[in-house]
PDB file of C-alpha atoms and ligand atoms in Angstrom:
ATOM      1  CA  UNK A   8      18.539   7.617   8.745  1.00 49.00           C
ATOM      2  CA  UNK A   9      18.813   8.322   5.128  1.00 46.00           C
ATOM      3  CA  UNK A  10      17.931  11.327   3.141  1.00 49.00           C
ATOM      4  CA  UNK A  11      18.572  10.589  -0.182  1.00 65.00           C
ATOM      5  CA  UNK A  12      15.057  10.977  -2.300  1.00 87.00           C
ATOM      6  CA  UNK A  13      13.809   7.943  -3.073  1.00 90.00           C
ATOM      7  CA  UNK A  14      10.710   5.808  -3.891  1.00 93.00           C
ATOM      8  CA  UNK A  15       9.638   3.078  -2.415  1.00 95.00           C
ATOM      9  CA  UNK A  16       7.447   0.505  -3.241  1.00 96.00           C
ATOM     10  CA  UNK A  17       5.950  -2.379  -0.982  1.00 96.00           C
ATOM     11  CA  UNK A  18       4.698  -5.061  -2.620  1.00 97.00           C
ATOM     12  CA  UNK A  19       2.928  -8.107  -0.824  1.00 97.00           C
ATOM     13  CA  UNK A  20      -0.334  -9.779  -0.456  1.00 97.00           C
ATOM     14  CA  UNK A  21      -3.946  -8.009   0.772  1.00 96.00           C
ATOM     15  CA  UNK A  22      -3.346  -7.761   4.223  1.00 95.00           C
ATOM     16  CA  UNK A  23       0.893  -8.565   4.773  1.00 96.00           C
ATOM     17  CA  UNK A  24       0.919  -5.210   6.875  1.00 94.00           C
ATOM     18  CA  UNK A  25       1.848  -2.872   4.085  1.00 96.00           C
ATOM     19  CA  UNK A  26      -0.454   0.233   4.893  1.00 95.00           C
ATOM     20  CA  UNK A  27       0.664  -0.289   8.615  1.00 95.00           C
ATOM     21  CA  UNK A  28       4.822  -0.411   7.717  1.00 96.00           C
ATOM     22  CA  UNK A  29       3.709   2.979   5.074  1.00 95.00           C
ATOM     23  CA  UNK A  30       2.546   4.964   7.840  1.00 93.00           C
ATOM     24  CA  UNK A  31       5.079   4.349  10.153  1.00 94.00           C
ATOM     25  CA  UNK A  32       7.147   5.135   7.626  1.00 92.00           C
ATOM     26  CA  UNK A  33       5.703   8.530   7.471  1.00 90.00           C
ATOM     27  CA  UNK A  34       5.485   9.200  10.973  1.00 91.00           C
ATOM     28  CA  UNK A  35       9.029   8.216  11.317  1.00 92.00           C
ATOM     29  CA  UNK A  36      10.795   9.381   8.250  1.00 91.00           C
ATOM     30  CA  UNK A  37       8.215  12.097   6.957  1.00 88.00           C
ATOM     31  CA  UNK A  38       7.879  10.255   4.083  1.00 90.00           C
ATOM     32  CA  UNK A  39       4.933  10.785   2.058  1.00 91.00           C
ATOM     33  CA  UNK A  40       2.551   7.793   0.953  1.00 92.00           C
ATOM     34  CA  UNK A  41       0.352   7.294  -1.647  1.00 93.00           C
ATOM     35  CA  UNK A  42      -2.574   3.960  -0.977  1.00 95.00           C
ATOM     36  CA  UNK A  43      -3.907   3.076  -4.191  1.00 96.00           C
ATOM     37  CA  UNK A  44      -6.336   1.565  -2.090  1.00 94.00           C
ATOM     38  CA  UNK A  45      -7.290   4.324  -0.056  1.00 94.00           C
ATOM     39  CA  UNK A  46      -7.278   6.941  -2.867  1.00 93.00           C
ATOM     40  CA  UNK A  47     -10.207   4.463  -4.411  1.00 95.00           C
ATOM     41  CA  UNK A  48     -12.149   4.315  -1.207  1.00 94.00           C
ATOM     42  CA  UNK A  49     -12.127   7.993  -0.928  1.00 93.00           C
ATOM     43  CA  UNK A  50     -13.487   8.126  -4.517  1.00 92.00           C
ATOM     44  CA  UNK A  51     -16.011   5.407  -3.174  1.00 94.00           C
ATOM     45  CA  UNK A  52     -17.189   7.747  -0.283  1.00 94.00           C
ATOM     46  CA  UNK A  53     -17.421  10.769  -2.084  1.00 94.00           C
ATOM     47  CA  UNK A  54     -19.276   8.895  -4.751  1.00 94.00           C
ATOM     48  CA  UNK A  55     -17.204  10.765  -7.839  1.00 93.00           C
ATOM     49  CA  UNK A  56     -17.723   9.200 -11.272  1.00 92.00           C
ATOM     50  CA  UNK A  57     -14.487   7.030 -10.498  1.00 91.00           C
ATOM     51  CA  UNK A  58     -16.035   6.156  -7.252  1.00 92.00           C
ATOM     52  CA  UNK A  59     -18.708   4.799  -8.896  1.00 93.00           C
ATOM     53  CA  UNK A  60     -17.587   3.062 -11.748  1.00 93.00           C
ATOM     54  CA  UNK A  61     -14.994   1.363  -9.140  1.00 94.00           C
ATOM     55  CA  UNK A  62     -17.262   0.742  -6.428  1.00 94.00           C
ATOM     56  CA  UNK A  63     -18.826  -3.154  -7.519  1.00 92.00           C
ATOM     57  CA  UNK A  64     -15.075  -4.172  -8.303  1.00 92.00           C
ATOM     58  CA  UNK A  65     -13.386  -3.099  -4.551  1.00 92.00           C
ATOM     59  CA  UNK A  66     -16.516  -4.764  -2.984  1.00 90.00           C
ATOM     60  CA  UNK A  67     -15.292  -7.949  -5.066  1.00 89.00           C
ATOM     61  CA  UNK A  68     -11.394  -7.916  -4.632  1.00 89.00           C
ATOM     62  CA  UNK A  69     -10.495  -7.181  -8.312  1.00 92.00           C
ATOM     63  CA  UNK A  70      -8.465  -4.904  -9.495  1.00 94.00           C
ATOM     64  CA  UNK A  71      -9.766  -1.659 -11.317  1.00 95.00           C
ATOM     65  CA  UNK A  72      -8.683  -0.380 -14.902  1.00 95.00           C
ATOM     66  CA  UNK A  73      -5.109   0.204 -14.816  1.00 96.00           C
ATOM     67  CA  UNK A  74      -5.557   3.574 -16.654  1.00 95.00           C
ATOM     68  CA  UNK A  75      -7.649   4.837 -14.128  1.00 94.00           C
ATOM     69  CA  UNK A  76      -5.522   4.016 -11.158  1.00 95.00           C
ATOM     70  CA  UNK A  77      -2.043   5.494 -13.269  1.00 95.00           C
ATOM     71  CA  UNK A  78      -4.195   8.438 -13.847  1.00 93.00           C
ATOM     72  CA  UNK A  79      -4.657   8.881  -9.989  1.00 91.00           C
ATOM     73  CA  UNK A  80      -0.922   8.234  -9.280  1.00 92.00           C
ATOM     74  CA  UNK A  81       0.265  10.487 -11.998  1.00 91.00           C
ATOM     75  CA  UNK A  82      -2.118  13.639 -10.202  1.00 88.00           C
ATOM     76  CA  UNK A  83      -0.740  12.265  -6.722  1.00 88.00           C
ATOM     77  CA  UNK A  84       2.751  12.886  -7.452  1.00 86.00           C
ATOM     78  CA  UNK A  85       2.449  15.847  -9.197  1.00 82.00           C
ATOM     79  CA  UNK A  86       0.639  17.532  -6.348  1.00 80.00           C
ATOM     80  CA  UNK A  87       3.144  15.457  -3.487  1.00 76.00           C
ATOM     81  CA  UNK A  88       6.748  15.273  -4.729  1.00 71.00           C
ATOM     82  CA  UNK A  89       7.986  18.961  -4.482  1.00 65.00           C
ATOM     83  CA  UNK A  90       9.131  18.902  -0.702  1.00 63.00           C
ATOM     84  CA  UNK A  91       9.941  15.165  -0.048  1.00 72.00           C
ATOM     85  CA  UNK A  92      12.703  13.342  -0.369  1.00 78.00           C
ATOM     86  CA  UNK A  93      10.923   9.871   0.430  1.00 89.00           C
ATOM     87  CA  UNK A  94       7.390   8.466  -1.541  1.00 92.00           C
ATOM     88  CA  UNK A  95       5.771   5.159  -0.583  1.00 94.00           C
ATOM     89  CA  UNK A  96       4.081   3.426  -3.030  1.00 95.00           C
ATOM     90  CA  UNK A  97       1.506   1.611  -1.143  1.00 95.00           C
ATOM     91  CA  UNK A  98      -0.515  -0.851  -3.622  1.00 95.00           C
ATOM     92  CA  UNK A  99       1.073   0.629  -6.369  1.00 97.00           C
ATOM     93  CA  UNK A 100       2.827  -1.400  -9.083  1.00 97.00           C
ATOM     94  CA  UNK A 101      -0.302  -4.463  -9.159  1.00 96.00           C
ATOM     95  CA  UNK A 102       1.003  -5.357 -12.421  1.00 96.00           C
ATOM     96  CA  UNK A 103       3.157  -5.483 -15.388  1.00 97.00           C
ATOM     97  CA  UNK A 104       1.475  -2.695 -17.321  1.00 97.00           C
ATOM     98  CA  UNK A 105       1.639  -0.635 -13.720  1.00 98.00           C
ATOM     99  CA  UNK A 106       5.341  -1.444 -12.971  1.00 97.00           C
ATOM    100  CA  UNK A 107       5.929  -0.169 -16.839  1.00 97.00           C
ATOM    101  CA  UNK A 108       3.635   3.146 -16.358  1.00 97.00           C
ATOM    102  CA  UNK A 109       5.572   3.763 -13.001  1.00 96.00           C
ATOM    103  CA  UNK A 110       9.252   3.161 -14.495  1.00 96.00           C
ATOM    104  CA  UNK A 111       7.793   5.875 -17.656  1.00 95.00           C
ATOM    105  CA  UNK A 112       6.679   8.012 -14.492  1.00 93.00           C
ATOM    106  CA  UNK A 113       9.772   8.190 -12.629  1.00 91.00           C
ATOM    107  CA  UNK A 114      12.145   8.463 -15.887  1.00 92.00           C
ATOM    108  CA  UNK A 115      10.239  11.680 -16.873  1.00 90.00           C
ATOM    109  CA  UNK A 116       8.819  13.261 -13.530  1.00 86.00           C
ATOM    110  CA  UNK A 117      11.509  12.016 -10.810  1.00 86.00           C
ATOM    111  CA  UNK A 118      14.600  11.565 -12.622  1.00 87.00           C
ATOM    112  CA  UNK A 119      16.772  11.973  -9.692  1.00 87.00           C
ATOM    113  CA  UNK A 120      14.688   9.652  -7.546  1.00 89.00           C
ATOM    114  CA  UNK A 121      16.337   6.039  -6.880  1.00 91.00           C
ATOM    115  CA  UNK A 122      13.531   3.190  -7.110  1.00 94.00           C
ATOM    116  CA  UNK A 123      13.273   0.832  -3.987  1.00 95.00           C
ATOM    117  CA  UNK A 124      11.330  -2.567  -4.288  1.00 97.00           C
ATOM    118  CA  UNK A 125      10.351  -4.022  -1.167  1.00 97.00           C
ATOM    119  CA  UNK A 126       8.557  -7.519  -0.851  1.00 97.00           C
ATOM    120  CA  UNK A 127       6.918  -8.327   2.383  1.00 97.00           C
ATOM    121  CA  UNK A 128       5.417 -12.387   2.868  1.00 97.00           C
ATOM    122  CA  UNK A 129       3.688 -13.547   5.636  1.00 97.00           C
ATOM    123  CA  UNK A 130       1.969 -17.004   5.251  1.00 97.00           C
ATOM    124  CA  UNK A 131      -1.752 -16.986   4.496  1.00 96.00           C
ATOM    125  CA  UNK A 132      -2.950 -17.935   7.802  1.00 96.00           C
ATOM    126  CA  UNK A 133      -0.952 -14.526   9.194  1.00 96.00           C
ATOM    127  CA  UNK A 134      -2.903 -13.028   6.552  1.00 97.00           C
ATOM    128  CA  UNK A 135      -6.495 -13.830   7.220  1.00 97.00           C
ATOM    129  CA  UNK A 136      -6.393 -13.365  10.944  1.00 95.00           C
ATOM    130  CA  UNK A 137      -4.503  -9.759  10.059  1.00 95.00           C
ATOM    131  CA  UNK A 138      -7.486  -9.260   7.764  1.00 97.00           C
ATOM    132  CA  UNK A 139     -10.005 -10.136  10.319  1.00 96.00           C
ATOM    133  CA  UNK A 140      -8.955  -7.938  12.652  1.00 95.00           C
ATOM    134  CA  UNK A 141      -8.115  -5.093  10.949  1.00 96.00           C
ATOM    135  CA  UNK A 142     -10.208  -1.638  11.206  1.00 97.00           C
ATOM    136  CA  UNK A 143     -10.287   1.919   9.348  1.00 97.00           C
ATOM    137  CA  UNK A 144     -10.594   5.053  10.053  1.00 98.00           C
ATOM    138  CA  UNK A 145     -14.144   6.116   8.260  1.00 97.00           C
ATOM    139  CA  UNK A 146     -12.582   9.563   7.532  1.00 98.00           C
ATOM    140  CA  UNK A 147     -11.808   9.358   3.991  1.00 96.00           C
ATOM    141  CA  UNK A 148      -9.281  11.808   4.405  1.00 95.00           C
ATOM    142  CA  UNK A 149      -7.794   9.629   6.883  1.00 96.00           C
ATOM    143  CA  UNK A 150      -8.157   5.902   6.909  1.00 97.00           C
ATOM    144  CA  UNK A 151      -5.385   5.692   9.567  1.00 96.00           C
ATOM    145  CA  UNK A 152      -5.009   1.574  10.126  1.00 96.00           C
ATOM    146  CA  UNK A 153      -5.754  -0.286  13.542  1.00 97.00           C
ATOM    147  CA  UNK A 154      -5.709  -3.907  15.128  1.00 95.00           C
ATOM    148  CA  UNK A 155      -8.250  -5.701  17.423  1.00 92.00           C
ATOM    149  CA  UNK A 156      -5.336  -8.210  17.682  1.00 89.00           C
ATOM    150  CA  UNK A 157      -4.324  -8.483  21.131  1.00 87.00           C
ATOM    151  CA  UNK A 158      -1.262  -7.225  22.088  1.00 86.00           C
ATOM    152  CA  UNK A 159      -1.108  -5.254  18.866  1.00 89.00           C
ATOM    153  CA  UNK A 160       0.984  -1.997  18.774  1.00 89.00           C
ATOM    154  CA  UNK A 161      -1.988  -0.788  16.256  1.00 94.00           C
ATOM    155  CA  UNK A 162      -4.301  -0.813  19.154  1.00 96.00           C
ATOM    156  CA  UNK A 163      -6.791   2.170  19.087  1.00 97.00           C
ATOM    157  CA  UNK A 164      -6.183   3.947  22.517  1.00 96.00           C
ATOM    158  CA  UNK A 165     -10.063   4.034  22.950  1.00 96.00           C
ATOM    159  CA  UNK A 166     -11.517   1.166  21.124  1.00 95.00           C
ATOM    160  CA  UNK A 167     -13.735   2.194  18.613  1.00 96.00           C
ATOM    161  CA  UNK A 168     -11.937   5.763  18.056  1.00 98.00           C
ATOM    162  CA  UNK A 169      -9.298   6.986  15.770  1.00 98.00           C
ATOM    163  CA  UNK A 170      -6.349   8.142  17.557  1.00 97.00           C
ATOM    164  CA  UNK A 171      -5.681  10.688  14.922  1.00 97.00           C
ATOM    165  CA  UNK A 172      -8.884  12.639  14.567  1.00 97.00           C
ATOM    166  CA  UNK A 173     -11.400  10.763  16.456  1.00 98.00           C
ATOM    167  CA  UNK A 174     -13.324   9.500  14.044  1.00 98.00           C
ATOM    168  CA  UNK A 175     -15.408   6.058  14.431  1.00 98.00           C
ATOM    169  CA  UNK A 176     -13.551   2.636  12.955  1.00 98.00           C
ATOM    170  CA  UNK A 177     -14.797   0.608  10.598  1.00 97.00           C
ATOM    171  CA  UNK A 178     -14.455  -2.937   8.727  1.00 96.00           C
ATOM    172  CA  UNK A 179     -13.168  -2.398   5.149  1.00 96.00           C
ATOM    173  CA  UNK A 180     -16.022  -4.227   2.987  1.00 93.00           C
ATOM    174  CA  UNK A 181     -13.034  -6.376   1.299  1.00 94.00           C
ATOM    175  CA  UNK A 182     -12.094  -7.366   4.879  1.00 96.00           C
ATOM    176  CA  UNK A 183     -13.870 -10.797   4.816  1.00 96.00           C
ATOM    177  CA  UNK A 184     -12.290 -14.297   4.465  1.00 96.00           C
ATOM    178  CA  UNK A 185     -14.333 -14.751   1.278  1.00 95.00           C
ATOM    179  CA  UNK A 186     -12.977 -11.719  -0.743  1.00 95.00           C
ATOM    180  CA  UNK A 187      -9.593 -12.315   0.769  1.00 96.00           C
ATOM    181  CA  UNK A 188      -9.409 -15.552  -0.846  1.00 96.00           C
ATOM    182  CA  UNK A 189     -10.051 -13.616  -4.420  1.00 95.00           C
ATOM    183  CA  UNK A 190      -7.295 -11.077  -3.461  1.00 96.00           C
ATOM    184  CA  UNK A 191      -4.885 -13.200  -2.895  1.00 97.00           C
ATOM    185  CA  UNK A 192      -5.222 -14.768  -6.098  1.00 96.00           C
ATOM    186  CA  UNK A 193      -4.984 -11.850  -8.227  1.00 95.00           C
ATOM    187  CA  UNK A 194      -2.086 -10.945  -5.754  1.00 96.00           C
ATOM    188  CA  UNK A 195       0.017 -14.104  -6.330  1.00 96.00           C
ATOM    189  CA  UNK A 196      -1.392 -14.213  -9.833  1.00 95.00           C
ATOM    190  CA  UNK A 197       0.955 -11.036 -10.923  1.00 96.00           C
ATOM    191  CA  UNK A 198       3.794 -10.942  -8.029  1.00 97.00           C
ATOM    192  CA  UNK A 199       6.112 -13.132 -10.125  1.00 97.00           C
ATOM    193  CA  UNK A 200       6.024 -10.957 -13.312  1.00 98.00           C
ATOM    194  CA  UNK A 201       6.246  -8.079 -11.144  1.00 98.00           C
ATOM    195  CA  UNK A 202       9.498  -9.363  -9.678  1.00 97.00           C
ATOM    196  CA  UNK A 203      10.802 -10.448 -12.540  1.00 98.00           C
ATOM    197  CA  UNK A 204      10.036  -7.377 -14.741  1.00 98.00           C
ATOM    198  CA  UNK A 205      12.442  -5.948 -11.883  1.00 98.00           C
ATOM    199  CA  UNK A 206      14.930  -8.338 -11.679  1.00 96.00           C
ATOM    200  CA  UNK A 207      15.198  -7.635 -15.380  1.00 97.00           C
ATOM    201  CA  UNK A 208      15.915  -4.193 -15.087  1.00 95.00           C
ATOM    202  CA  UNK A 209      18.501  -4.714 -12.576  1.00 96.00           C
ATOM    203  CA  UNK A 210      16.762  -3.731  -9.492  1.00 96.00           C
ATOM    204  CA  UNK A 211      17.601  -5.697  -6.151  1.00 95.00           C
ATOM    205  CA  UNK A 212      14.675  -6.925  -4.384  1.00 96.00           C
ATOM    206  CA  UNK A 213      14.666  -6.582  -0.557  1.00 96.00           C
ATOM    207  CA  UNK A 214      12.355  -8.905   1.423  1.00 97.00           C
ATOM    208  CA  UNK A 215      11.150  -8.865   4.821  1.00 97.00           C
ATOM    209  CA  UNK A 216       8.845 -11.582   6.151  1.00 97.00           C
ATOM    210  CA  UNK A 217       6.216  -9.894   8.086  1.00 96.00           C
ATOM    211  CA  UNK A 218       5.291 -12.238  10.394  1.00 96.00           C
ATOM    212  CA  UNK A 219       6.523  -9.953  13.316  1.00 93.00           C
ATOM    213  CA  UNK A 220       5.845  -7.331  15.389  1.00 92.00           C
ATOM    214  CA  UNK A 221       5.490  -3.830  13.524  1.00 93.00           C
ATOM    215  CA  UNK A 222       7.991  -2.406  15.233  1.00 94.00           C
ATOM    216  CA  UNK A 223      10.642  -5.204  14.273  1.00 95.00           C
ATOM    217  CA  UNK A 224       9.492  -4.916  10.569  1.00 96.00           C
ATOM    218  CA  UNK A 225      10.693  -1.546  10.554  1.00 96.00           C
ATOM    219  CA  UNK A 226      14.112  -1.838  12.333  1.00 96.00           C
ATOM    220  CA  UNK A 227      14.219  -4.511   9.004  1.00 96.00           C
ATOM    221  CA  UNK A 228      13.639  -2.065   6.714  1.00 96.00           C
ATOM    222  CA  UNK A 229      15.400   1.225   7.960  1.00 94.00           C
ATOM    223  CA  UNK A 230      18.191  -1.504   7.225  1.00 92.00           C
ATOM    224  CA  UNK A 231      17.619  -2.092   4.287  1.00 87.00           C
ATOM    225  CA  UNK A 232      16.770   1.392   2.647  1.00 82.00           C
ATOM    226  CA  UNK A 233      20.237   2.115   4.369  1.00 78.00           C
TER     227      UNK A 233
HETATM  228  P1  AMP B  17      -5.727  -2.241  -0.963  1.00 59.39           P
HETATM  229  O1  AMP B  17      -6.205  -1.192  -0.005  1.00 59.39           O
HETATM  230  O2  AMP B  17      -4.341  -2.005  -1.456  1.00 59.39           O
HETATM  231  O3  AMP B  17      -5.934  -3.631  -0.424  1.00 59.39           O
HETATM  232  O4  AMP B  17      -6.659  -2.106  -2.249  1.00 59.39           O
HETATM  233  C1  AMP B  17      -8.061  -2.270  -2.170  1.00 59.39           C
HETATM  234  C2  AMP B  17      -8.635  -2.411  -3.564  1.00 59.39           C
HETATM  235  O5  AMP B  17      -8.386  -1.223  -4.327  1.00 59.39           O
HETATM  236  C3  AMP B  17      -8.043  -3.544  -4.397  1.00 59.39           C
HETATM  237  O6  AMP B  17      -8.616  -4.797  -4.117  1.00 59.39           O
HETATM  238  C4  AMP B  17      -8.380  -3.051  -5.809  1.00 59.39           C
HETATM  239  O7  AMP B  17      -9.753  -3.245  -6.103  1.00 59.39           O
HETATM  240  C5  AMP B  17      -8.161  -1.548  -5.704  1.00 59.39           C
HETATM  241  N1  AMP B  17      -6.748  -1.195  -6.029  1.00 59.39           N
HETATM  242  C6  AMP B  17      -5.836  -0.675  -5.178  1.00 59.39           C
HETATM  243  N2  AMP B  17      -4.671  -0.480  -5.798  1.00 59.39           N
HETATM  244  C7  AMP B  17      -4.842  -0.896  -7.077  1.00 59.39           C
HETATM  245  C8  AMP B  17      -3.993  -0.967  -8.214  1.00 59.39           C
HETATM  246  N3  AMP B  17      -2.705  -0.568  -8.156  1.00 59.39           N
HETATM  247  N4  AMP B  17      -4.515  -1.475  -9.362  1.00 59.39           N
HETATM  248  C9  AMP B  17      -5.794  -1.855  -9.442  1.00 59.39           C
HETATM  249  N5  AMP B  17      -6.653  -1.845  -8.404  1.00 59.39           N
HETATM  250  C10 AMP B  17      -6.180  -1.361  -7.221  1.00 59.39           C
END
């Protein structure tokens, strides 16, 4: 497997399997990942100011200020890069103004870090049953990601219970059909500009459909960061 540093970012729709393939990912190649998304909800549960002021928007599948969340990925990598050769970017570009922030990020904090896009598709009807049977780990310091899908390699060993610190599991309160239908709009709303803000700087873009086992996804994408 490859060592050479690099950041990685998965875009996709609410739901494609992106946390799941980003913790893998770290399991597998010690990779570090940052989810926007989690990083909010933690904010959420421990009812900061940001937690607050970003609360009504989560519950509602928009997108929060894009200051805010550059802010919070700025800090992140600060505190994360020194030891890894490998960062995830789980959520992270969600648009234009995001992909810029991140390319002013790297050129000035990672310089010697090579810039991965990765875009995974499923179809929307993957999507919503994904959605609908996807839990959390309450921990906010965890969050790890399970299926109720049968057969599903994210099975909880005990159902109910976190594998990784026994916590309880829980819905995500942008886990219904109704929100999902928002998120995917502001999802495909922005994916083209994101795509072609890279294509314009010369960045190939890998894609992987998702509609696939997890394991299978990643044999895909070891390939491809190869
Ligand atoms: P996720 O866990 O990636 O599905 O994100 C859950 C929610 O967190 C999103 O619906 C947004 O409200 C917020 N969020 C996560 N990442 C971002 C981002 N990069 N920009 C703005 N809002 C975000």
């Amino acid at each position: 497997m490859t060592t050479r540093k690099q950041v990685t970012i998965f875009l996709g729709p609410p739901g494609c399997g992106k946390g799941s393939l980003s913790q893998l990912c770290s399991q597998k190649l010690n990779w570090v990942q940052l989810s926007t998304g989690s990083l909010c909800r933690k904010h959420i549960i421990e009812q900061t100011d940001i937690g607050k002021q970003i609360d009504f928007s989560i519950k509602s599948g928009k997108l929060i200020d894009d200051k805010l969340i550059v802010t919070m990925v700025e800090q992140w990598l600060k505190e994360s890069i020194a030891q890894n050769d490998g960062i995830i970017l789980d959520g992270f570009p969600r648009n234009v103004a995001q992909a810029e922030s991140l390319r002013g990020i790297i050129k000035n904090s990672l310089p010697h870090y090579q810039l991965n896009v990765v875009k995974l598709f499923a179809s929307d009807e993957v999507i919503l049953q994904r959605v609908l049977g996807r839990s959390i780990c309450e921990n906010k310091d965890c969050q790890a990601i399970y299926s109720l899908e049968p057969g599903s390699a994210l099975l909880p060993k005990k159902p109910g219970i976190c594998d990784v610190c026994s916590s309880k599991l829980i819905r995500r309160t942008d886990d219904t059909a109704e929100t999902l239908r928002d998120r995917l709009h502001v999802y495909y709303g922005f994916e083209q500009n994101i795509l072609d803000f890279y294509a314009n700087d010369g960045l190939k873009i890998h894609e992987i459909n998702v509609e696939k086992p997890l394991d299978k996804i990643f044999v895909e994408f070891s390939k491809v960061i190869n």
